[in-house]
Amino acid sequence: TDEMVYASKPSKKLHQIQKNVSQILDFEALNKKVDFKFIADSLYKRLKRKIKEWIKNEINRVLNRIIQVHKPKEIVIERLNFQSPKLSKKMNRILQTFGKGIIRDKLNKIKEEFNIKIEEVNPAYTSQTCSKCGYVSYKNRKSQSVFICEFCKKKQNSDVNAAKNILLGSSEWIGGISFKRKALDELV
């Protein structure tokens, strides 16, 4: 299978932005005077705008690359949750607010412009389910990047396995047979 990774390492950039947001909020807390509050508010708004622009740029870059390289007829994605335990509450709220809207807008544009079917699936257990045999166990996920099925011993990247399960989550089921699972088994 083609295991291309499109997203750059966003966590380093997000942590730097979070540090800047924290500094502004600390500055605001130390200086309760109106003048300083105005300065802190304007800096915070500017940082929020930078975050939104960066998120939009990354989403557009990744989705445009997928369209350009693979020319898909259908895009299947999980219902996204933009939260990270490594980021502050405020930063998670900013990402949650901007991220979902930007992705939804970009996917709607892709749907209209390229006539590509867009489908959202529930991501529950996709990281714990083997895409080859369907066995579900939290023990299958050895680490953030390693997946080894406890039943059939299939070893693969955790993100690739979850992506296959997301694709399978959009499958047509007739008579207990998943047509996409059958096609996926033939490819693997």
PDB file of C-alpha atoms in Angstrom:
ATOM      1  CA  THR A   1       0.000   0.000   0.000  1.00  0.00           C
ATOM      2  CA  ASP A   2       1.010   3.601  -0.523  1.00  0.00           C
ATOM      3  CA  GLU A   3       1.754   4.951   2.966  1.00  0.00           C
ATOM      4  CA  MET A   4       2.250   8.648   2.301  1.00  0.00           C
ATOM      5  CA  VAL A   5       2.243  11.077   5.165  1.00  0.00           C
ATOM      6  CA  TYR A   6       1.020  14.509   4.150  1.00  0.00           C
ATOM      7  CA  ALA A   7       0.903  16.456   7.387  1.00  0.00           C
ATOM      8  CA  SER A   8       4.020  18.201   8.588  1.00  0.00           C
ATOM      9  CA  LYS A   9       4.954  18.114  12.263  1.00  0.00           C
ATOM     10  CA  PRO A  10       2.371  20.576  13.625  1.00  0.00           C
ATOM     11  CA  SER A  11       3.038  20.002  17.316  1.00  0.00           C
ATOM     12  CA  LYS A  12       6.269  22.045  17.401  1.00  0.00           C
ATOM     13  CA  LYS A  13       4.560  25.030  15.757  1.00  0.00           C
ATOM     14  CA  LEU A  14       1.489  24.689  18.017  1.00  0.00           C
ATOM     15  CA  HIS A  15       3.628  24.548  21.159  1.00  0.00           C
ATOM     16  CA  GLN A  16       5.429  27.741  20.119  1.00  0.00           C
ATOM     17  CA  ILE A  17       2.101  29.485  19.492  1.00  0.00           C
ATOM     18  CA  GLN A  18       0.767  28.181  22.835  1.00  0.00           C
ATOM     19  CA  LYS A  19       3.844  29.601  24.572  1.00  0.00           C
ATOM     20  CA  ASN A  20       3.147  33.007  23.004  1.00  0.00           C
ATOM     21  CA  VAL A  21      -0.522  32.860  24.069  1.00  0.00           C
ATOM     22  CA  SER A  22       0.523  31.968  27.638  1.00  0.00           C
ATOM     23  CA  GLN A  23       2.983  34.866  27.744  1.00  0.00           C
ATOM     24  CA  ILE A  24       0.270  37.290  26.654  1.00  0.00           C
ATOM     25  CA  LEU A  25      -2.180  35.954  29.237  1.00  0.00           C
ATOM     26  CA  ASP A  26       0.515  36.141  31.967  1.00  0.00           C
ATOM     27  CA  PHE A  27       1.335  39.693  30.889  1.00  0.00           C
ATOM     28  CA  GLU A  28      -2.361  40.568  31.103  1.00  0.00           C
ATOM     29  CA  ALA A  29      -2.694  39.020  34.571  1.00  0.00           C
ATOM     30  CA  LEU A  30       0.316  40.941  35.919  1.00  0.00           C
ATOM     31  CA  ASN A  31      -0.817  44.270  34.545  1.00  0.00           C
ATOM     32  CA  LYS A  32      -4.434  44.975  35.382  1.00  0.00           C
ATOM     33  CA  LYS A  33      -4.271  48.521  34.052  1.00  0.00           C
ATOM     34  CA  VAL A  34      -6.487  49.315  31.068  1.00  0.00           C
ATOM     35  CA  ASP A  35      -3.575  50.281  28.775  1.00  0.00           C
ATOM     36  CA  PHE A  36      -1.816  46.951  29.287  1.00  0.00           C
ATOM     37  CA  LYS A  37      -5.031  44.988  28.891  1.00  0.00           C
ATOM     38  CA  PHE A  38      -5.627  46.632  25.515  1.00  0.00           C
ATOM     39  CA  ILE A  39      -2.087  45.704  24.385  1.00  0.00           C
ATOM     40  CA  ALA A  40      -2.516  42.103  25.586  1.00  0.00           C
ATOM     41  CA  ASP A  41      -5.920  41.803  23.862  1.00  0.00           C
ATOM     42  CA  SER A  42      -4.562  43.039  20.538  1.00  0.00           C
ATOM     43  CA  LEU A  43      -1.568  40.687  20.751  1.00  0.00           C
ATOM     44  CA  TYR A  44      -3.879  37.788  21.586  1.00  0.00           C
ATOM     45  CA  LYS A  45      -6.182  38.610  18.641  1.00  0.00           C
ATOM     46  CA  ARG A  46      -3.191  38.808  16.318  1.00  0.00           C
ATOM     47  CA  LEU A  47      -1.972  35.400  17.523  1.00  0.00           C
ATOM     48  CA  LYS A  48      -5.451  33.896  17.039  1.00  0.00           C
ATOM     49  CA  ARG A  49      -5.468  35.212  13.476  1.00  0.00           C
ATOM     50  CA  LYS A  50      -2.002  33.686  12.873  1.00  0.00           C
ATOM     51  CA  ILE A  51      -3.190  30.349  14.246  1.00  0.00           C
ATOM     52  CA  LYS A  52      -6.263  30.391  12.015  1.00  0.00           C
ATOM     53  CA  GLU A  53      -4.172  31.259   8.942  1.00  0.00           C
ATOM     54  CA  TRP A  54      -1.635  28.522   9.736  1.00  0.00           C
ATOM     55  CA  ILE A  55      -4.368  25.886  10.253  1.00  0.00           C
ATOM     56  CA  LYS A  56      -6.098  26.908   7.031  1.00  0.00           C
ATOM     57  CA  ASN A  57      -2.818  26.788   5.104  1.00  0.00           C
ATOM     58  CA  GLU A  58      -1.930  23.301   6.414  1.00  0.00           C
ATOM     59  CA  ILE A  59      -5.406  21.877   5.727  1.00  0.00           C
ATOM     60  CA  ASN A  60      -5.455  23.326   2.201  1.00  0.00           C
ATOM     61  CA  ARG A  61      -1.920  22.097   1.501  1.00  0.00           C
ATOM     62  CA  VAL A  62      -2.638  18.526   2.622  1.00  0.00           C
ATOM     63  CA  LEU A  63      -6.031  18.195   0.922  1.00  0.00           C
ATOM     64  CA  ASN A  64      -4.795  19.801  -2.320  1.00  0.00           C
ATOM     65  CA  ARG A  65      -1.862  17.363  -2.366  1.00  0.00           C
ATOM     66  CA  ILE A  66      -4.177  14.377  -1.865  1.00  0.00           C
ATOM     67  CA  ILE A  67      -6.413  15.555  -4.739  1.00  0.00           C
ATOM     68  CA  GLN A  68      -3.418  16.235  -6.999  1.00  0.00           C
ATOM     69  CA  VAL A  69      -1.627  12.921  -6.372  1.00  0.00           C
ATOM     70  CA  HIS A  70      -4.470  10.423  -5.919  1.00  0.00           C
ATOM     71  CA  LYS A  71      -7.431  11.994  -7.740  1.00  0.00           C
ATOM     72  CA  PRO A  72      -9.912  10.189  -5.453  1.00  0.00           C
ATOM     73  CA  LYS A  73     -13.588   9.660  -6.248  1.00  0.00           C
ATOM     74  CA  GLU A  74     -14.377   9.476  -2.531  1.00  0.00           C
ATOM     75  CA  ILE A  75     -12.788  10.823   0.644  1.00  0.00           C
ATOM     76  CA  VAL A  76     -13.641   9.057   3.879  1.00  0.00           C
ATOM     77  CA  ILE A  77     -12.657  10.839   7.092  1.00  0.00           C
ATOM     78  CA  GLU A  78     -13.301  10.302  10.758  1.00  0.00           C
ATOM     79  CA  ARG A  79     -15.359  12.730  12.791  1.00  0.00           C
ATOM     80  CA  LEU A  80     -12.523  14.896  13.918  1.00  0.00           C
ATOM     81  CA  ASN A  81     -11.621  15.919  17.445  1.00  0.00           C
ATOM     82  CA  PHE A  82      -9.089  18.721  17.621  1.00  0.00           C
ATOM     83  CA  GLN A  83      -7.858  18.205  21.147  1.00  0.00           C
ATOM     84  CA  SER A  84      -4.463  17.264  22.457  1.00  0.00           C
ATOM     85  CA  PRO A  85      -3.536  16.558  26.071  1.00  0.00           C
ATOM     86  CA  LYS A  86      -0.200  18.239  25.350  1.00  0.00           C
ATOM     87  CA  LEU A  87      -1.863  21.610  24.695  1.00  0.00           C
ATOM     88  CA  SER A  88      -3.575  24.001  27.096  1.00  0.00           C
ATOM     89  CA  LYS A  89      -7.359  24.316  27.399  1.00  0.00           C
ATOM     90  CA  LYS A  90      -7.283  27.656  25.650  1.00  0.00           C
ATOM     91  CA  MET A  91      -5.175  26.340  22.756  1.00  0.00           C
ATOM     92  CA  ASN A  92      -7.439  23.279  22.377  1.00  0.00           C
ATOM     93  CA  ARG A  93     -10.478  25.583  22.263  1.00  0.00           C
ATOM     94  CA  ILE A  94      -8.857  27.718  19.553  1.00  0.00           C
ATOM     95  CA  LEU A  95      -8.017  24.630  17.467  1.00  0.00           C
ATOM     96  CA  GLN A  96     -11.483  23.151  17.984  1.00  0.00           C
ATOM     97  CA  THR A  97     -13.168  26.391  16.916  1.00  0.00           C
ATOM     98  CA  PHE A  98     -11.077  27.020  13.809  1.00  0.00           C
ATOM     99  CA  GLY A  99     -10.132  23.509  12.685  1.00  0.00           C
ATOM    100  CA  LYS A 100     -13.547  21.950  12.204  1.00  0.00           C
ATOM    101  CA  GLY A 101     -14.942  24.903  10.279  1.00  0.00           C
ATOM    102  CA  ILE A 102     -11.928  25.188   8.000  1.00  0.00           C
ATOM    103  CA  ILE A 103     -11.960  21.465   7.169  1.00  0.00           C
ATOM    104  CA  ARG A 104     -15.707  21.463   6.580  1.00  0.00           C
ATOM    105  CA  ASP A 105     -15.412  24.462   4.225  1.00  0.00           C
ATOM    106  CA  LYS A 106     -12.491  22.946   2.294  1.00  0.00           C
ATOM    107  CA  LEU A 107     -14.245  19.568   1.937  1.00  0.00           C
ATOM    108  CA  ASN A 108     -17.396  21.291   0.648  1.00  0.00           C
ATOM    109  CA  LYS A 109     -15.303  23.153  -1.950  1.00  0.00           C
ATOM    110  CA  ILE A 110     -13.635  19.887  -3.003  1.00  0.00           C
ATOM    111  CA  LYS A 111     -17.016  18.175  -3.231  1.00  0.00           C
ATOM    112  CA  GLU A 112     -18.395  20.894  -5.509  1.00  0.00           C
ATOM    113  CA  GLU A 113     -15.281  21.541  -7.602  1.00  0.00           C
ATOM    114  CA  PHE A 114     -14.121  17.952  -8.207  1.00  0.00           C
ATOM    115  CA  ASN A 115     -17.410  16.076  -7.691  1.00  0.00           C
ATOM    116  CA  ILE A 116     -15.824  13.931  -4.980  1.00  0.00           C
ATOM    117  CA  LYS A 117     -18.010  12.097  -2.476  1.00  0.00           C
ATOM    118  CA  ILE A 118     -17.156  13.061   1.122  1.00  0.00           C
ATOM    119  CA  GLU A 119     -18.137  10.700   3.932  1.00  0.00           C
ATOM    120  CA  GLU A 120     -17.599  11.005   7.687  1.00  0.00           C
ATOM    121  CA  VAL A 121     -17.394   7.866   9.834  1.00  0.00           C
ATOM    122  CA  ASN A 122     -17.337   7.239  13.567  1.00  0.00           C
ATOM    123  CA  PRO A 123     -13.704   6.701  14.639  1.00  0.00           C
ATOM    124  CA  ALA A 124     -14.596   4.490  17.640  1.00  0.00           C
ATOM    125  CA  TYR A 125     -12.146   1.585  17.993  1.00  0.00           C
ATOM    126  CA  THR A 126     -10.424   2.236  14.652  1.00  0.00           C
ATOM    127  CA  SER A 127      -7.049   2.344  16.400  1.00  0.00           C
ATOM    128  CA  GLN A 128      -7.724  -0.916  18.302  1.00  0.00           C
ATOM    129  CA  THR A 129      -9.241  -2.957  15.456  1.00  0.00           C
ATOM    130  CA  CYS A 130      -7.121  -5.056  13.088  1.00  0.00           C
ATOM    131  CA  SER A 131      -7.852  -4.010   9.505  1.00  0.00           C
ATOM    132  CA  LYS A 132      -6.984  -7.512   8.288  1.00  0.00           C
ATOM    133  CA  CYS A 133      -8.996  -9.827  10.574  1.00  0.00           C
ATOM    134  CA  GLY A 134     -11.251  -7.411  12.495  1.00  0.00           C
ATOM    135  CA  TYR A 135     -10.039  -8.443  15.985  1.00  0.00           C
ATOM    136  CA  VAL A 136     -10.555  -5.646  18.531  1.00  0.00           C
ATOM    137  CA  SER A 137      -8.304  -5.223  21.561  1.00  0.00           C
ATOM    138  CA  TYR A 138      -6.584  -2.299  23.246  1.00  0.00           C
ATOM    139  CA  LYS A 139      -3.489  -4.544  23.381  1.00  0.00           C
ATOM    140  CA  ASN A 140      -3.218  -4.431  19.566  1.00  0.00           C
ATOM    141  CA  ARG A 141      -1.932  -0.867  19.776  1.00  0.00           C
ATOM    142  CA  LYS A 142       1.618  -1.282  21.071  1.00  0.00           C
ATOM    143  CA  SER A 143       2.529   2.394  20.825  1.00  0.00           C
ATOM    144  CA  GLN A 144       1.500   5.578  19.054  1.00  0.00           C
ATOM    145  CA  SER A 145       3.043   4.283  15.826  1.00  0.00           C
ATOM    146  CA  VAL A 146       3.073   0.458  16.120  1.00  0.00           C
ATOM    147  CA  PHE A 147       0.080  -1.851  15.650  1.00  0.00           C
ATOM    148  CA  ILE A 148       0.436  -5.643  16.029  1.00  0.00           C
ATOM    149  CA  CYS A 149      -2.735  -7.734  16.027  1.00  0.00           C
ATOM    150  CA  GLU A 150      -2.887 -10.114  18.989  1.00  0.00           C
ATOM    151  CA  PHE A 151      -4.902 -12.583  16.879  1.00  0.00           C
ATOM    152  CA  CYS A 152      -3.442 -12.710  13.341  1.00  0.00           C
ATOM    153  CA  LYS A 153      -0.073 -11.031  14.180  1.00  0.00           C
ATOM    154  CA  LYS A 154      -0.420  -8.473  11.358  1.00  0.00           C
ATOM    155  CA  LYS A 155       2.119  -5.676  11.977  1.00  0.00           C
ATOM    156  CA  GLN A 156       1.726  -2.203  10.509  1.00  0.00           C
ATOM    157  CA  ASN A 157       1.824   1.480  11.294  1.00  0.00           C
ATOM    158  CA  SER A 158      -1.010   2.428  13.697  1.00  0.00           C
ATOM    159  CA  ASP A 159      -2.153   5.370  11.574  1.00  0.00           C
ATOM    160  CA  VAL A 160      -2.252   3.248   8.409  1.00  0.00           C
ATOM    161  CA  ASN A 161      -4.257   0.550  10.231  1.00  0.00           C
ATOM    162  CA  ALA A 162      -6.718   3.145  11.578  1.00  0.00           C
ATOM    163  CA  ALA A 163      -7.053   4.716   8.104  1.00  0.00           C
ATOM    164  CA  LYS A 164      -7.912   1.309   6.635  1.00  0.00           C
ATOM    165  CA  ASN A 165     -10.537   0.835   9.360  1.00  0.00           C
ATOM    166  CA  ILE A 166     -12.007   4.258   8.629  1.00  0.00           C
ATOM    167  CA  LEU A 167     -12.293   3.225   4.983  1.00  0.00           C
ATOM    168  CA  LEU A 168     -13.916  -0.030   6.089  1.00  0.00           C
ATOM    169  CA  GLY A 169     -16.315   1.973   8.263  1.00  0.00           C
ATOM    170  CA  SER A 170     -17.779   3.400   5.087  1.00  0.00           C
ATOM    171  CA  SER A 171     -18.265  -0.033   3.516  1.00  0.00           C
ATOM    172  CA  GLU A 172     -21.474  -1.342   2.021  1.00  0.00           C
ATOM    173  CA  TRP A 173     -22.725  -4.333   4.000  1.00  0.00           C
ATOM    174  CA  ILE A 174     -24.908  -6.833   2.145  1.00  0.00           C
ATOM    175  CA  GLY A 175     -25.574 -10.257   3.604  1.00  0.00           C
ATOM    176  CA  GLY A 176     -22.878  -9.789   6.258  1.00  0.00           C
ATOM    177  CA  ILE A 177     -20.141  -9.202   3.648  1.00  0.00           C
ATOM    178  CA  SER A 178     -18.258  -5.932   3.403  1.00  0.00           C
ATOM    179  CA  PHE A 179     -17.434  -5.279  -0.219  1.00  0.00           C
ATOM    180  CA  LYS A 180     -14.696  -2.789   0.604  1.00  0.00           C
ATOM    181  CA  ARG A 181     -13.156  -5.187   3.166  1.00  0.00           C
ATOM    182  CA  LYS A 182     -13.055  -7.883   0.477  1.00  0.00           C
ATOM    183  CA  ALA A 183     -11.412  -5.452  -1.972  1.00  0.00           C
ATOM    184  CA  LEU A 184      -9.007  -4.253   0.731  1.00  0.00           C
ATOM    185  CA  ASP A 185      -8.049  -7.858   1.579  1.00  0.00           C
ATOM    186  CA  GLU A 186      -7.194  -8.432  -2.087  1.00  0.00           C
ATOM    187  CA  LEU A 187      -4.922  -5.375  -2.081  1.00  0.00           C
ATOM    188  CA  VAL A 188      -3.094  -6.266   1.149  1.00  0.00           C
TER     189      VAL A 188
END
